[in-house]
Short mmCIF file of C-alpha atoms in Angstrom, two decimals:
data_model
loop_
_atom_site.label_atom_id
_atom_site.label_comp_id
_atom_site.label_asym_id
_atom_site.label_seq_id
_atom_site.Cartn_x
_atom_site.Cartn_y
_atom_site.Cartn_z
CA MET X 74 100.98 161.85 90.18
CA ALA X 75 104.63 160.82 89.56
CA LYS X 76 105.28 158.18 87.10
CA GLN X 77 106.36 154.75 88.20
CA LYS X 78 110.22 154.26 88.08
CA ILE X 79 111.80 151.09 86.71
CA VAL X 80 115.50 150.33 86.63
CA LEU X 81 116.37 148.32 83.68
CA ALA X 82 119.59 146.32 83.29
CA TYR X 83 120.61 147.72 79.90
CA SER X 84 123.24 146.52 77.62
CA GLY X 85 122.48 148.35 74.40
CA GLY X 86 122.07 145.06 72.60
CA LEU X 87 118.93 144.12 70.75
CA ASP X 88 117.02 142.64 73.64
CA THR X 89 117.33 145.33 76.23
CA SER X 90 117.03 148.12 73.50
CA ILE X 91 113.68 146.74 72.48
CA ILE X 92 112.70 146.17 76.18
CA LEU X 93 113.52 149.68 77.23
CA LYS X 94 111.12 151.06 74.48
CA TRP X 95 108.51 148.57 75.33
CA LEU X 96 108.47 149.00 79.03
CA LYS X 97 108.21 152.70 78.68
CA GLU X 98 105.14 152.43 76.30
CA THR X 99 103.46 149.60 78.14
CA TYR X 100 103.84 150.77 81.82
CA ASP X 101 103.90 154.52 81.00
CA ALA X 102 106.83 154.48 83.31
CA GLU X 103 110.06 156.43 83.80
CA ILE X 104 112.88 154.06 82.72
CA ILE X 105 116.35 154.42 84.44
CA ALA X 106 118.82 152.39 82.31
CA PHE X 107 121.65 150.89 84.17
CA THR X 108 124.85 149.45 82.67
CA ALA X 109 127.58 147.90 84.65
CA ASP X 110 131.00 148.42 83.18
CA ILE X 111 132.52 144.96 83.81
CA GLY X 112 134.92 145.04 81.02
CA GLN X 113 132.78 145.32 77.88
CA LYS X 114 135.31 147.73 76.32
CA GLU X 115 134.07 149.39 73.19
CA GLU X 116 130.52 148.06 73.55
CA LEU X 117 129.98 150.84 76.04
CA ASP X 118 130.85 153.52 73.45
CA GLY X 119 127.89 155.81 72.91
CA LEU X 120 125.72 153.72 75.20
CA GLU X 121 124.40 156.64 77.30
CA GLU X 122 123.31 158.50 74.13
CA LYS X 123 121.65 155.47 72.77
CA ALA X 124 119.73 154.70 75.98
CA LEU X 125 118.33 158.36 76.20
CA ALA X 126 117.55 158.26 72.50
CA THR X 127 115.55 155.05 72.98
CA GLY X 128 113.53 156.65 75.96
CA ALA X 129 115.39 156.34 79.09
CA SER X 130 115.11 159.33 81.48
CA LYS X 131 118.41 158.67 83.22
CA VAL X 132 121.45 156.46 82.62
CA TYR X 133 123.92 154.96 85.07
CA ILE X 134 126.97 153.52 83.58
CA ASP X 135 129.08 152.40 86.58
CA ASP X 136 132.64 151.17 86.42
CA LEU X 137 132.57 147.98 88.52
CA ARG X 138 135.53 146.30 86.90
CA GLU X 139 137.76 146.50 89.91
CA GLU X 140 135.06 145.22 92.30
CA PHE X 141 134.29 142.39 89.82
CA ALA X 142 137.77 141.11 89.68
CA ARG X 143 138.52 141.60 93.43
CA ASP X 144 135.29 140.46 94.94
CA PHE X 145 133.81 138.11 92.44
CA ILE X 146 136.34 136.50 90.02
CA PHE X 147 139.27 136.01 92.46
CA PRO X 148 137.31 134.41 95.30
CA MET X 149 135.65 132.15 92.68
CA PHE X 150 139.11 131.11 91.44
CA GLN X 151 140.32 130.56 94.90
CA ALA X 152 137.48 127.94 95.07
CA GLY X 153 138.66 126.30 91.78
CA ALA X 154 135.17 126.57 90.41
CA LEU X 155 134.46 124.89 87.08
CA TYR X 156 131.01 123.87 85.93
CA GLU X 157 130.55 120.50 84.41
CA GLY X 158 134.33 120.14 83.96
CA GLN X 159 134.66 122.86 81.31
CA TYR X 160 132.99 126.24 81.98
CA LEU X 161 134.92 128.89 83.97
CA LEU X 162 131.51 130.61 84.83
CA GLY X 163 132.21 133.95 83.16
CA THR X 164 128.61 134.94 82.69
CA SER X 165 127.41 133.35 85.86
CA ILE X 166 129.74 135.24 88.21
CA ALA X 167 128.86 138.74 86.68
CA ARG X 168 125.14 138.54 87.35
CA PRO X 169 125.13 138.86 91.19
CA LEU X 170 127.24 142.02 90.84
CA ILE X 171 125.03 143.60 88.20
CA ALA X 172 121.86 142.74 90.20
CA LYS X 173 123.55 144.00 93.41
CA ARG X 174 124.07 147.35 91.92
CA MET X 175 120.69 147.42 90.30
CA VAL X 176 118.89 147.21 93.62
CA GLU X 177 121.13 149.79 95.04
CA ILE X 178 120.21 152.22 92.22
CA ALA X 179 116.45 151.35 92.77
CA ARG X 180 116.62 152.22 96.41
CA ALA X 181 118.46 155.49 95.69
CA GLU X 182 116.12 156.48 92.93
CA GLY X 183 112.88 155.42 94.63
CA ALA X 184 112.12 153.04 91.93
CA THR X 185 109.38 150.50 92.53
CA ALA X 186 110.75 147.82 90.21
CA ILE X 187 113.78 146.54 88.44
CA ALA X 188 113.62 144.78 84.92
CA HIS X 189 115.92 142.73 82.89
CA GLY X 190 116.19 141.27 79.39
CA ALA X 191 116.86 137.73 80.38
CA THR X 192 114.98 135.07 78.52
CA GLY X 193 112.37 132.97 80.34
CA LYS X 194 114.32 129.82 79.10
CA GLY X 195 117.80 130.91 80.48
CA ASN X 196 119.71 131.02 83.60
CA ASP X 197 120.17 134.84 83.91
CA GLN X 198 116.59 135.40 84.97
CA VAL X 199 117.35 133.11 87.94
CA ARG X 200 120.60 134.77 88.79
CA PHE X 201 119.20 138.30 88.61
CA GLU X 202 116.16 137.57 90.74
CA LEU X 203 117.75 135.33 93.38
CA THR X 204 120.25 138.17 93.99
CA ALA X 205 117.44 140.65 94.25
CA ALA X 206 115.53 138.42 96.62
CA ALA X 207 118.69 138.05 98.86
CA LEU X 208 119.57 141.69 98.97
CA THR X 209 116.21 143.52 98.63
CA PRO X 210 113.24 140.98 99.26
CA ASP X 211 110.48 143.53 98.67
CA VAL X 212 111.60 144.72 95.13
CA GLU X 213 109.28 144.05 92.25
CA VAL X 214 110.95 142.39 89.16
CA ILE X 215 109.62 142.70 85.73
CA ALA X 216 110.91 140.05 83.33
CA PRO X 217 109.33 140.95 79.82
CA TRP X 218 110.33 137.57 78.39
CA ARG X 219 107.96 135.91 80.83
CA LEU X 220 105.03 137.96 79.82
CA GLU X 221 102.76 136.53 77.20
CA GLU X 222 102.04 139.99 75.54
CA PHE X 223 105.75 140.60 75.01
CA ARG X 224 106.31 137.16 73.51
CA GLU X 225 103.28 137.48 71.25
CA THR X 226 104.79 140.72 69.98
CA PHE X 227 108.30 139.28 69.61
CA PRO X 228 108.12 135.64 68.88
CA GLY X 229 111.76 135.68 67.58
CA ARG X 230 114.87 137.61 67.00
CA ALA X 231 113.68 138.48 63.39
CA GLU X 232 110.68 140.44 64.78
CA MET X 233 112.92 142.17 67.30
CA ILE X 234 115.27 143.35 64.57
CA ALA X 235 112.42 144.55 62.54
CA TYR X 236 111.05 146.51 65.42
CA ALA X 237 114.53 148.11 66.02
CA GLU X 238 114.72 149.13 62.40
CA LYS X 239 111.18 150.54 62.52
CA HIS X 240 112.05 152.73 65.62
CA GLY X 241 115.45 153.71 64.59
CA ILE X 242 117.26 151.77 67.32
CA ASN X 243 120.77 150.87 66.27
CA VAL X 244 121.72 147.27 67.28
CA VAL X 245 124.65 145.05 66.47
CA ALA X 246 122.58 141.97 65.83
CA SER X 247 121.28 141.51 62.31
CA ALA X 248 119.67 138.74 60.31
CA ALA X 249 123.11 137.91 58.92
CA LYS X 250 124.70 137.59 62.32
CA PRO X 251 122.07 136.31 64.60
CA TYR X 252 124.11 134.73 67.42
CA SER X 253 124.14 136.52 70.79
CA MET X 254 127.23 137.62 72.63
CA ASP X 255 128.01 138.51 76.17
CA ARG X 256 131.29 140.07 77.13
CA ASN X 257 133.07 141.05 80.45
CA LEU X 258 136.40 141.11 82.13
CA LEU X 259 136.48 137.24 82.38
CA HIS X 260 135.21 136.08 79.12
CA ILE X 261 132.95 136.26 76.06
CA SER X 262 130.07 133.87 75.65
CA TYR X 263 128.43 133.10 72.32
CA GLU X 264 125.08 131.34 71.90
CA SER X 265 121.72 131.05 69.98
CA GLY X 266 121.25 131.58 66.34
CA VAL X 267 123.57 129.27 64.16
CA LEU X 268 125.17 128.02 67.48
CA GLU X 269 122.01 126.27 68.36
CA ASP X 270 123.02 123.31 66.17
CA PRO X 271 125.66 121.31 68.15
CA TRP X 272 127.03 119.96 64.80
CA PHE X 273 127.91 123.52 63.74
CA ASP X 274 131.65 123.86 63.82
CA ALA X 275 132.42 127.05 65.52
CA SER X 276 136.17 126.52 65.12
CA ALA X 277 135.98 126.20 61.29
CA PRO X 278 138.13 128.79 59.41
CA GLU X 279 135.10 130.57 58.04
CA ASN X 280 134.03 131.37 61.66
CA LYS X 281 137.12 133.00 62.81
CA ALA X 282 135.55 136.47 62.90
CA MET X 283 133.18 135.51 65.63
CA TYR X 284 136.14 135.43 68.21
CA LEU X 285 137.08 138.71 69.79
CA LEU X 286 139.52 137.91 72.67
CA SER X 287 141.70 135.21 71.08
CA VAL X 288 143.45 134.39 67.97
CA ASP X 289 142.72 130.97 66.44
CA PRO X 290 145.09 128.43 67.97
CA GLU X 291 146.34 127.43 64.50
CA ASP X 292 147.27 131.10 63.88
CA ALA X 293 148.91 131.68 67.24
CA PRO X 294 152.73 132.39 67.33
CA ASP X 295 155.01 129.32 66.48
CA GLU X 296 157.11 130.11 69.49
CA ALA X 297 155.92 129.37 72.93
CA GLU X 298 155.83 132.23 75.70
CA TYR X 299 156.66 131.71 79.33
CA VAL X 300 154.63 133.65 81.97
CA GLU X 301 155.26 133.71 85.63
CA LEU X 302 152.46 134.26 88.35
CA GLU X 303 153.06 135.00 91.82
CA PHE X 304 150.49 134.04 94.37
CA GLU X 305 149.79 135.22 97.95
CA GLN X 306 147.08 133.34 99.93
CA GLY X 307 145.52 131.89 96.80
CA ASN X 308 145.36 135.17 94.87
CA CYS X 309 147.54 136.10 92.00
CA VAL X 310 149.28 139.38 92.84
CA ALA X 311 151.95 139.71 90.13
CA VAL X 312 152.68 138.83 86.43
CA ASN X 313 156.22 138.50 85.26
CA GLY X 314 157.38 140.25 88.34
CA GLU X 315 155.13 143.24 88.19
CA ARG X 316 152.71 143.49 91.08
CA MET X 317 149.09 144.57 90.05
CA ILE X 318 145.62 144.76 91.44
CA PRO X 319 143.22 142.05 90.33
CA LEU X 320 141.72 143.96 87.63
CA HIS X 321 145.03 144.59 85.88
CA ILE X 322 145.98 141.02 86.56
CA MET X 323 142.94 139.86 84.49
CA GLU X 324 143.66 142.31 81.72
CA LYS X 325 147.28 141.27 81.53
CA LEU X 326 146.36 137.60 81.34
CA ASN X 327 143.76 138.16 78.82
CA GLU X 328 146.29 139.87 76.60
CA LEU X 329 148.76 137.04 76.94
CA GLY X 330 146.18 134.23 76.61
CA GLY X 331 144.46 135.82 73.69
CA LYS X 332 147.76 136.14 71.84
CA HIS X 333 148.20 132.35 72.04
CA GLY X 334 144.65 131.27 71.46
CA VAL X 335 144.15 130.05 74.97
CA GLY X 336 140.88 129.45 76.77
CA ARG X 337 138.34 128.48 74.13
CA VAL X 338 135.50 126.29 75.11
CA ASP X 339 132.63 124.80 73.15
CA MET X 340 130.32 122.83 75.10
CA VAL X 341 126.67 121.71 75.68
CA GLU X 342 125.78 122.42 79.31
CA ASN X 343 122.78 121.76 81.49
CA ARG X 344 120.87 124.85 82.36
CA PHE X 345 119.35 125.26 85.74
CA VAL X 346 115.79 125.45 84.19
CA GLY X 347 116.12 121.92 82.94
CA MET X 348 117.15 122.06 79.34
CA LYS X 349 120.50 121.48 77.56
CA SER X 350 122.13 124.49 75.74
CA ARG X 351 125.31 125.03 73.61
CA GLY X 352 127.61 127.88 74.41
CA VAL X 353 131.01 128.84 73.03
CA TYR X 354 133.31 130.75 75.38
CA GLU X 355 136.63 132.57 75.26
CA THR X 356 138.33 132.82 78.70
CA PRO X 357 141.96 133.37 77.90
CA GLY X 358 143.02 135.00 81.20
CA GLY X 359 140.75 132.73 83.25
CA ALA X 360 142.28 129.70 81.75
CA ILE X 361 145.85 130.71 82.76
CA LEU X 362 144.77 131.72 86.09
CA PHE X 363 143.00 128.49 86.72
CA THR X 364 145.88 126.32 85.63
CA ALA X 365 148.35 128.29 87.63
CA HIS X 366 146.32 128.34 90.75
CA ARG X 367 145.95 124.53 90.67
CA LYS X 368 149.69 124.28 90.22
CA ILE X 369 150.63 126.44 93.16
CA GLU X 370 147.99 124.51 95.35
CA SER X 371 149.69 121.34 94.40
CA ILE X 372 152.74 122.06 96.47
CA THR X 373 151.28 124.11 99.27
CA MET X 374 148.05 122.52 100.29
CA ASP X 375 147.59 119.73 102.70
CA ARG X 376 146.22 116.56 101.02
CA GLU X 377 143.23 116.27 103.12
CA VAL X 378 142.30 119.95 102.94
CA MET X 379 142.76 119.86 99.14
CA HIS X 380 140.53 116.74 98.80
CA LEU X 381 137.93 118.34 100.98
CA ARG X 382 137.78 121.60 99.10
CA ASP X 383 137.88 119.57 95.74
CA SER X 384 134.82 117.70 96.83
CA LEU X 385 133.04 120.97 97.10
CA ILE X 386 133.94 122.28 93.79
CA PRO X 387 130.84 120.75 91.79
CA LYS X 388 128.59 122.16 94.59
CA TYR X 389 130.27 125.56 94.51
CA ALA X 390 130.33 125.79 90.82
CA THR X 391 126.63 124.80 90.64
CA LEU X 392 125.66 127.52 93.23
CA VAL X 393 127.43 130.08 91.11
CA TYR X 394 125.94 128.77 87.86
CA ASN X 395 122.40 128.67 89.28
CA GLY X 396 122.56 132.15 90.88
CA PHE X 397 123.11 131.40 94.54
CA TRP X 398 126.05 133.68 95.09
CA TYR X 399 124.50 135.40 98.06
CA ALA X 400 123.08 132.08 99.60
CA PRO X 401 124.29 131.00 102.92
CA GLU X 402 125.66 127.89 101.73
CA ARG X 403 127.91 129.57 99.16
CA LEU X 404 129.16 131.94 101.90
CA ALA X 405 129.88 128.96 104.18
CA ILE X 406 131.87 127.20 101.40
CA GLN X 407 133.69 130.43 100.76
CA ALA X 408 134.81 130.63 104.36
CA LEU X 409 136.27 127.17 104.19
CA VAL X 410 137.93 128.19 100.87
CA THR X 411 139.53 131.17 102.36
CA GLU X 412 140.95 129.12 105.32
CA SER X 413 142.30 126.56 102.81
CA GLN X 414 144.18 129.30 100.84
CA LYS X 415 146.29 130.59 103.84
CA ASN X 416 149.47 128.90 102.65
CA VAL X 417 148.77 129.05 98.82
CA SER X 418 151.61 131.42 98.16
CA GLY X 419 154.60 131.11 95.70
CA THR X 420 155.39 131.35 92.02
CA VAL X 421 154.23 129.33 89.06
CA ARG X 422 155.66 129.47 85.54
CA VAL X 423 153.44 128.35 82.66
CA LYS X 424 154.07 127.98 79.02
CA LEU X 425 151.60 129.24 76.47
CA TYR X 426 151.53 127.62 73.10
CA LYS X 427 148.75 127.40 70.45
CA GLY X 428 145.82 127.14 72.75
CA ASN X 429 147.57 125.32 75.47
CA VAL X 430 148.56 126.43 79.07
CA MET X 431 151.28 124.07 80.21
CA ALA X 432 152.99 123.92 83.64
CA ALA X 433 156.63 124.87 83.43
CA GLY X 434 157.82 125.16 87.02
CA VAL X 435 156.51 125.87 90.60
CA LYS X 436 158.13 127.05 93.77
CA SER X 437 157.02 128.35 97.19
CA PRO X 438 158.68 129.33 100.55
CA VAL X 439 155.98 127.27 102.15
CA SER X 440 156.08 124.22 99.91
CA LEU X 441 154.97 120.99 101.38
CA TYR X 442 156.92 119.07 98.69
CA ASN X 443 160.24 117.74 100.07
CA PRO X 444 162.59 116.28 97.38
CA HIS X 445 164.55 114.46 100.02
CA ILE X 446 161.47 112.46 101.18
CA ALA X 447 159.99 112.02 97.73
CA THR X 448 163.23 110.83 96.24
CA MET X 449 163.57 107.16 95.05
CA GLU X 450 167.22 107.41 96.22
CA ALA X 451 168.31 106.98 99.79
CA ASP X 452 166.49 109.49 101.97
CA PRO X 453 168.88 111.54 104.04
CA THR X 454 166.12 112.77 106.31
CA LYS X 455 165.03 109.24 107.28
CA ALA X 456 161.61 110.49 107.60
CA TYR X 457 160.10 107.63 105.74
CA ASP X 458 160.89 104.01 106.32
CA GLN X 459 159.92 101.88 103.37
CA GLY X 460 159.45 98.86 105.64
CA ASP X 461 156.77 100.63 107.41
CA ALA X 462 154.60 100.24 104.21
CA THR X 463 154.16 96.56 104.80
CA GLY X 464 151.96 97.02 107.82
CA PHE X 465 150.19 99.98 106.20
CA ILE X 466 149.23 97.74 103.08
CA ARG X 467 148.30 94.76 105.19
CA LEU X 468 145.81 96.87 107.31
CA ASN X 469 144.20 98.46 104.35
CA ALA X 470 144.01 95.05 102.51
CA LEU X 471 142.33 93.38 105.62
CA ARG X 472 138.71 94.23 104.54
CA LEU X 473 139.41 93.17 100.82
CA ARG X 474 140.71 89.81 102.05
CA VAL X 475 137.88 89.15 104.32
CA ALA X 476 135.34 90.04 101.59
CA ALA X 477 137.23 87.85 98.99
CA GLY X 478 137.31 84.93 101.30
CA VAL X 479 133.64 85.17 101.93
CA GLN X 480 132.91 85.50 98.21
CA GLN X 481 135.12 82.42 97.51
CA GLN X 482 133.27 80.28 100.16
CA ALA X 483 129.88 81.35 98.68
CA ASP X 484 131.12 80.52 95.10
CA SER X 485 132.25 77.03 96.18
CA LYS X 486 128.85 76.05 97.48
#
């Protein structure tokens, strides 16, 4: 009888390396390791050999970077998504793409289950499994961290590191560097270990080596750098006059932002499962893109359309954060976002300087900003009669006057 096949989301890190070995032994199964290349760079070096040496029967390493940028990052930035006012959702937005490809491989390979190394306390387990449910509802999901026997064997990272050393599994994590890291085209996140103490200063000079995408803002160049971004229908299509596909846009902006220490965030956020967690993020290119996109919207979007879209940002960001990328409500909001971006076209100039992204100019052939109307001087267009504001103010003040009068009468009794 053929062995059961399990497709494992494999990063080559501590958790998934141990899980690969553990699944193979515990389920007596054939393990197909899957790694999505979404911009991890050198982390992918030697990954196939490592997976096979750890016990995988087959390894997929699929280059999904272009799809990630085009179909996930860019639509999310069109929506202006920002979770809890700080987080640009770098890890969150990658999970539905990874899970989508996992279930495609599972169908192609005739696998009966997929598995992941997401902890039972985190958000990623939800993101992976909600995507699987939306795309392949009958697939079985194995989540080792939610299994008691796995947790008893590995109560902490120290035991996992010891297990890896015992079985000759090379891992980046060590007792001396116990925080975890997740990298993709949009960002790098750091969490756990020493970072679990919110009083720990991740920006201190002795912690500079932790950051990989950006220089310390204090060490960034003393001279500012100007960057121009061109937009068409809400998507950046060129940087400094050079047209590029979304993938290359992100790579270029990461390079520029990283050089100037842009895009670092240190926050305590609210996980979907109910607890608070501390995360440190580097999102250099995303920080530039987010700021520039808001700037081009400021002169091209109708006020009421902008306010309607902005009212949906917390909901949209929460849907992405919580793993509902393929939910009908996210798709419905995305349709509204797409409509809102029809005229979001033009050029934005930003200035990068020591961790900051500063607006330095914006123009558009479809700008709704009219300096002749906005001017404090005489309006040559005569589009706005200042005298009209008297009635406008009087009508808007009516309910306030009525309420104030009623309150004064009540207070005088």
